[in-house]
PDB file of C-alpha atoms in Angstrom:
ATOM      1  CA  UNK A   1     -46.209 111.084 -49.033  1.00  0.00           C
ATOM      2  CA  UNK A   2     -48.500 108.212 -48.078  1.00  0.00           C
ATOM      3  CA  UNK A   3     -51.744 107.725 -49.995  1.00  0.00           C
ATOM      4  CA  UNK A   4     -53.741 108.142 -46.793  1.00  0.00           C
ATOM      5  CA  UNK A   5     -52.218 111.627 -46.341  1.00  0.00           C
ATOM      6  CA  UNK A   6     -52.875 112.538 -49.953  1.00  0.00           C
ATOM      7  CA  UNK A   7     -56.553 111.701 -49.640  1.00  0.00           C
ATOM      8  CA  UNK A   8     -56.916 113.953 -46.588  1.00  0.00           C
ATOM      9  CA  UNK A   9     -55.935 117.056 -48.564  1.00  0.00           C
ATOM     10  CA  UNK A  10     -58.783 119.290 -49.669  1.00  0.00           C
ATOM     11  CA  UNK A  11     -57.277 119.859 -53.115  1.00  0.00           C
ATOM     12  CA  UNK A  12     -57.115 116.170 -54.088  1.00  0.00           C
ATOM     13  CA  UNK A  13     -58.910 115.275 -57.301  1.00  0.00           C
ATOM     14  CA  UNK A  14     -59.985 111.663 -57.689  1.00  0.00           C
ATOM     15  CA  UNK A  15     -59.967 110.124 -61.159  1.00  0.00           C
ATOM     16  CA  UNK A  16     -61.612 106.981 -62.412  1.00  0.00           C
ATOM     17  CA  UNK A  17     -59.707 103.760 -62.960  1.00  0.00           C
ATOM     18  CA  UNK A  18     -59.023 101.415 -65.848  1.00  0.00           C
ATOM     19  CA  UNK A  19     -61.812 101.350 -68.404  1.00  0.00           C
ATOM     20  CA  UNK A  20     -60.402  98.361 -70.303  1.00  0.00           C
ATOM     21  CA  UNK A  21     -60.291  96.258 -67.145  1.00  0.00           C
ATOM     22  CA  UNK A  22     -63.862  97.154 -66.299  1.00  0.00           C
ATOM     23  CA  UNK A  23     -65.038  96.356 -69.839  1.00  0.00           C
ATOM     24  CA  UNK A  24     -63.329  92.964 -69.682  1.00  0.00           C
ATOM     25  CA  UNK A  25     -65.075  92.269 -66.383  1.00  0.00           C
ATOM     26  CA  UNK A  26     -68.360  92.791 -68.241  1.00  0.00           C
ATOM     27  CA  UNK A  27     -67.497  90.415 -71.059  1.00  0.00           C
ATOM     28  CA  UNK A  28     -65.143  92.177 -73.457  1.00  0.00           C
ATOM     29  CA  UNK A  29     -62.863  89.437 -74.833  1.00  0.00           C
ATOM     30  CA  UNK A  30     -59.134  89.860 -74.261  1.00  0.00           C
ATOM     31  CA  UNK A  31     -57.651  91.448 -77.384  1.00  0.00           C
ATOM     32  CA  UNK A  32     -60.939  93.032 -78.487  1.00  0.00           C
ATOM     33  CA  UNK A  33     -61.039  96.787 -79.033  1.00  0.00           C
ATOM     34  CA  UNK A  34     -62.474  98.558 -75.975  1.00  0.00           C
ATOM     35  CA  UNK A  35     -63.401 101.486 -78.234  1.00  0.00           C
ATOM     36  CA  UNK A  36     -65.866  99.410 -80.262  1.00  0.00           C
ATOM     37  CA  UNK A  37     -67.235  97.626 -77.201  1.00  0.00           C
ATOM     38  CA  UNK A  38     -68.265 100.975 -75.802  1.00  0.00           C
ATOM     39  CA  UNK A  39     -70.264 101.642 -78.966  1.00  0.00           C
ATOM     40  CA  UNK A  40     -71.889  98.225 -78.918  1.00  0.00           C
ATOM     41  CA  UNK A  41     -72.660  98.170 -75.172  1.00  0.00           C
ATOM     42  CA  UNK A  42     -73.513 101.695 -73.967  1.00  0.00           C
ATOM     43  CA  UNK A  43     -75.075 100.211 -70.831  1.00  0.00           C
ATOM     44  CA  UNK A  44     -71.581  99.124 -69.796  1.00  0.00           C
ATOM     45  CA  UNK A  45     -70.530 102.795 -69.887  1.00  0.00           C
ATOM     46  CA  UNK A  46     -73.378 103.822 -67.612  1.00  0.00           C
ATOM     47  CA  UNK A  47     -72.559 101.037 -65.172  1.00  0.00           C
ATOM     48  CA  UNK A  48     -68.809 101.719 -65.149  1.00  0.00           C
ATOM     49  CA  UNK A  49     -69.071 105.492 -64.864  1.00  0.00           C
ATOM     50  CA  UNK A  50     -71.752 105.185 -62.194  1.00  0.00           C
ATOM     51  CA  UNK A  51     -69.529 102.813 -60.207  1.00  0.00           C
ATOM     52  CA  UNK A  52     -66.579 105.209 -60.400  1.00  0.00           C
ATOM     53  CA  UNK A  53     -68.729 108.205 -59.425  1.00  0.00           C
ATOM     54  CA  UNK A  54     -70.253 106.230 -56.542  1.00  0.00           C
ATOM     55  CA  UNK A  55     -66.719 105.392 -55.392  1.00  0.00           C
ATOM     56  CA  UNK A  56     -65.865 109.103 -55.231  1.00  0.00           C
ATOM     57  CA  UNK A  57     -64.335 109.841 -58.625  1.00  0.00           C
ATOM     58  CA  UNK A  58     -64.557 113.485 -59.504  1.00  0.00           C
ATOM     59  CA  UNK A  59     -63.398 112.988 -63.090  1.00  0.00           C
ATOM     60  CA  UNK A  60     -64.302 110.185 -65.473  1.00  0.00           C
ATOM     61  CA  UNK A  61     -62.511 109.704 -68.764  1.00  0.00           C
ATOM     62  CA  UNK A  62     -63.975 108.881 -72.149  1.00  0.00           C
ATOM     63  CA  UNK A  63     -62.771 105.534 -73.486  1.00  0.00           C
ATOM     64  CA  UNK A  64     -60.883 106.996 -76.448  1.00  0.00           C
ATOM     65  CA  UNK A  65     -57.289 105.983 -75.616  1.00  0.00           C
ATOM     66  CA  UNK A  66     -56.868 103.794 -78.691  1.00  0.00           C
ATOM     67  CA  UNK A  67     -59.518 105.438 -80.848  1.00  0.00           C
ATOM     68  CA  UNK A  68     -57.375 106.400 -83.773  1.00  0.00           C
ATOM     69  CA  UNK A  69     -57.801 106.103 -87.517  1.00  0.00           C
ATOM     70  CA  UNK A  70     -55.526 103.084 -87.873  1.00  0.00           C
ATOM     71  CA  UNK A  71     -57.023 101.039 -85.050  1.00  0.00           C
ATOM     72  CA  UNK A  72     -60.645 101.808 -85.873  1.00  0.00           C
ATOM     73  CA  UNK A  73     -60.082 101.057 -89.570  1.00  0.00           C
ATOM     74  CA  UNK A  74     -59.535  97.427 -88.571  1.00  0.00           C
ATOM     75  CA  UNK A  75     -63.100  97.392 -87.282  1.00  0.00           C
ATOM     76  CA  UNK A  76     -64.483  99.321 -90.257  1.00  0.00           C
ATOM     77  CA  UNK A  77     -65.410 102.281 -88.096  1.00  0.00           C
ATOM     78  CA  UNK A  78     -64.840 105.799 -89.349  1.00  0.00           C
ATOM     79  CA  UNK A  79     -62.503 107.656 -86.978  1.00  0.00           C
ATOM     80  CA  UNK A  80     -64.563 110.819 -86.616  1.00  0.00           C
ATOM     81  CA  UNK A  81     -67.915 109.066 -86.593  1.00  0.00           C
ATOM     82  CA  UNK A  82     -66.926 106.556 -83.913  1.00  0.00           C
ATOM     83  CA  UNK A  83     -65.440 109.168 -81.590  1.00  0.00           C
ATOM     84  CA  UNK A  84     -68.371 111.517 -82.074  1.00  0.00           C
ATOM     85  CA  UNK A  85     -70.860 108.755 -81.313  1.00  0.00           C
ATOM     86  CA  UNK A  86     -68.888 107.636 -78.260  1.00  0.00           C
ATOM     87  CA  UNK A  87     -68.633 111.124 -76.824  1.00  0.00           C
ATOM     88  CA  UNK A  88     -72.380 111.563 -77.211  1.00  0.00           C
ATOM     89  CA  UNK A  89     -72.946 108.290 -75.365  1.00  0.00           C
ATOM     90  CA  UNK A  90     -70.461 109.269 -72.628  1.00  0.00           C
ATOM     91  CA  UNK A  91     -72.270 112.567 -72.117  1.00  0.00           C
ATOM     92  CA  UNK A  92     -75.571 110.726 -71.819  1.00  0.00           C
ATOM     93  CA  UNK A  93     -74.091 108.159 -69.419  1.00  0.00           C
ATOM     94  CA  UNK A  94     -72.637 110.947 -67.283  1.00  0.00           C
ATOM     95  CA  UNK A  95     -75.981 112.761 -67.078  1.00  0.00           C
ATOM     96  CA  UNK A  96     -77.726 109.525 -66.075  1.00  0.00           C
ATOM     97  CA  UNK A  97     -75.114 108.609 -63.439  1.00  0.00           C
TER      98      UNK A  97
END
Protein backbone atom coordinates (compact mmCIF):
# COMPACT_ATOMS: atom_id res chain seq x y z
CA UNK A 1 0.00 0.00 0.00
CA UNK A 2 1.28 3.46 -0.90
CA UNK A 3 1.67 6.05 1.85
CA UNK A 4 -0.77 8.35 0.07
CA UNK A 5 -3.45 5.63 0.29
CA UNK A 6 -2.68 4.97 3.94
CA UNK A 7 -3.19 8.61 4.84
CA UNK A 8 -6.61 8.66 3.18
CA UNK A 9 -7.98 6.01 5.54
CA UNK A 10 -10.13 7.27 8.39
CA UNK A 11 -8.54 4.92 10.91
CA UNK A 12 -4.96 6.14 10.39
CA UNK A 13 -3.21 7.35 13.53
CA UNK A 14 -0.32 9.75 13.03
CA UNK A 15 2.61 9.59 15.44
CA UNK A 16 5.35 12.09 16.07
CA UNK A 17 8.84 11.70 14.66
CA UNK A 18 12.35 11.44 16.03
CA UNK A 19 12.82 13.31 19.29
CA UNK A 20 16.61 12.93 19.30
CA UNK A 21 16.90 14.47 15.85
CA UNK A 22 14.73 17.39 16.86
CA UNK A 23 16.74 17.94 20.06
CA UNK A 24 19.98 17.95 18.07
CA UNK A 25 18.49 20.54 15.72
CA UNK A 26 18.00 22.75 18.79
CA UNK A 27 21.56 22.37 20.01
CA UNK A 28 21.90 19.00 21.72
CA UNK A 29 25.49 17.87 21.04
CA UNK A 30 25.93 14.57 19.22
CA UNK A 31 26.51 11.87 21.83
CA UNK A 32 24.77 13.80 24.62
CA UNK A 33 21.88 12.14 26.43
CA UNK A 34 18.54 13.33 25.01
CA UNK A 35 16.91 12.35 28.32
CA UNK A 36 18.89 14.93 30.30
CA UNK A 37 18.54 17.60 27.63
CA UNK A 38 14.79 17.38 28.01
CA UNK A 39 15.16 18.10 31.72
CA UNK A 40 17.52 21.00 31.14
CA UNK A 41 15.57 22.57 28.25
CA UNK A 42 11.82 22.07 28.79
CA UNK A 43 11.12 24.80 26.23
CA UNK A 44 12.54 22.46 23.58
CA UNK A 45 9.82 19.94 24.51
CA UNK A 46 7.08 22.51 24.07
CA UNK A 47 8.47 23.56 20.71
CA UNK A 48 8.97 20.00 19.43
CA UNK A 49 5.62 18.67 20.60
CA UNK A 50 3.84 21.76 19.29
CA UNK A 51 5.51 21.31 15.90
CA UNK A 52 4.45 17.66 15.72
CA UNK A 53 0.88 18.46 16.79
CA UNK A 54 0.72 21.31 14.26
CA UNK A 55 1.88 18.86 11.58
CA UNK A 56 -1.04 16.55 12.39
CA UNK A 57 0.39 14.11 14.93
CA UNK A 58 -2.29 12.53 17.02
CA UNK A 59 0.16 10.90 19.44
CA UNK A 60 3.36 12.35 20.85
CA UNK A 61 5.83 10.23 22.77
CA UNK A 62 7.70 11.08 25.94
CA UNK A 63 11.47 11.16 25.44
CA UNK A 64 12.19 8.20 27.71
CA UNK A 65 13.67 5.69 25.22
CA UNK A 66 17.07 5.56 26.91
CA UNK A 67 15.97 6.66 30.36
CA UNK A 68 17.16 3.69 32.33
CA UNK A 69 19.06 3.33 35.58
CA UNK A 70 22.40 2.56 33.93
CA UNK A 71 22.34 5.40 31.42
CA UNK A 72 21.05 8.04 33.82
CA UNK A 73 23.59 7.01 36.48
CA UNK A 74 26.29 8.34 34.15
CA UNK A 75 24.69 11.76 34.46
CA UNK A 76 24.10 11.44 38.21
CA UNK A 77 20.34 11.47 37.77
CA UNK A 78 18.17 9.17 39.83
CA UNK A 79 16.17 6.88 37.53
CA UNK A 80 12.77 7.39 39.14
CA UNK A 81 13.26 11.08 39.84
CA UNK A 82 14.37 11.92 36.30
CA UNK A 83 11.52 10.04 34.64
CA UNK A 84 8.95 11.47 37.03
CA UNK A 85 10.18 15.01 36.42
CA UNK A 86 10.23 14.48 32.65
CA UNK A 87 6.72 13.08 32.54
CA UNK A 88 5.46 16.07 34.51
CA UNK A 89 7.15 18.41 32.03
CA UNK A 90 5.75 16.45 29.06
CA UNK A 91 2.24 16.72 30.49
CA UNK A 92 2.69 20.47 30.91
CA UNK A 93 4.12 20.84 27.39
CA UNK A 94 1.20 18.86 25.97
CA UNK A 95 -1.37 21.04 27.75
CA UNK A 96 0.35 24.19 26.47
CA UNK A 97 0.62 22.92 22.87
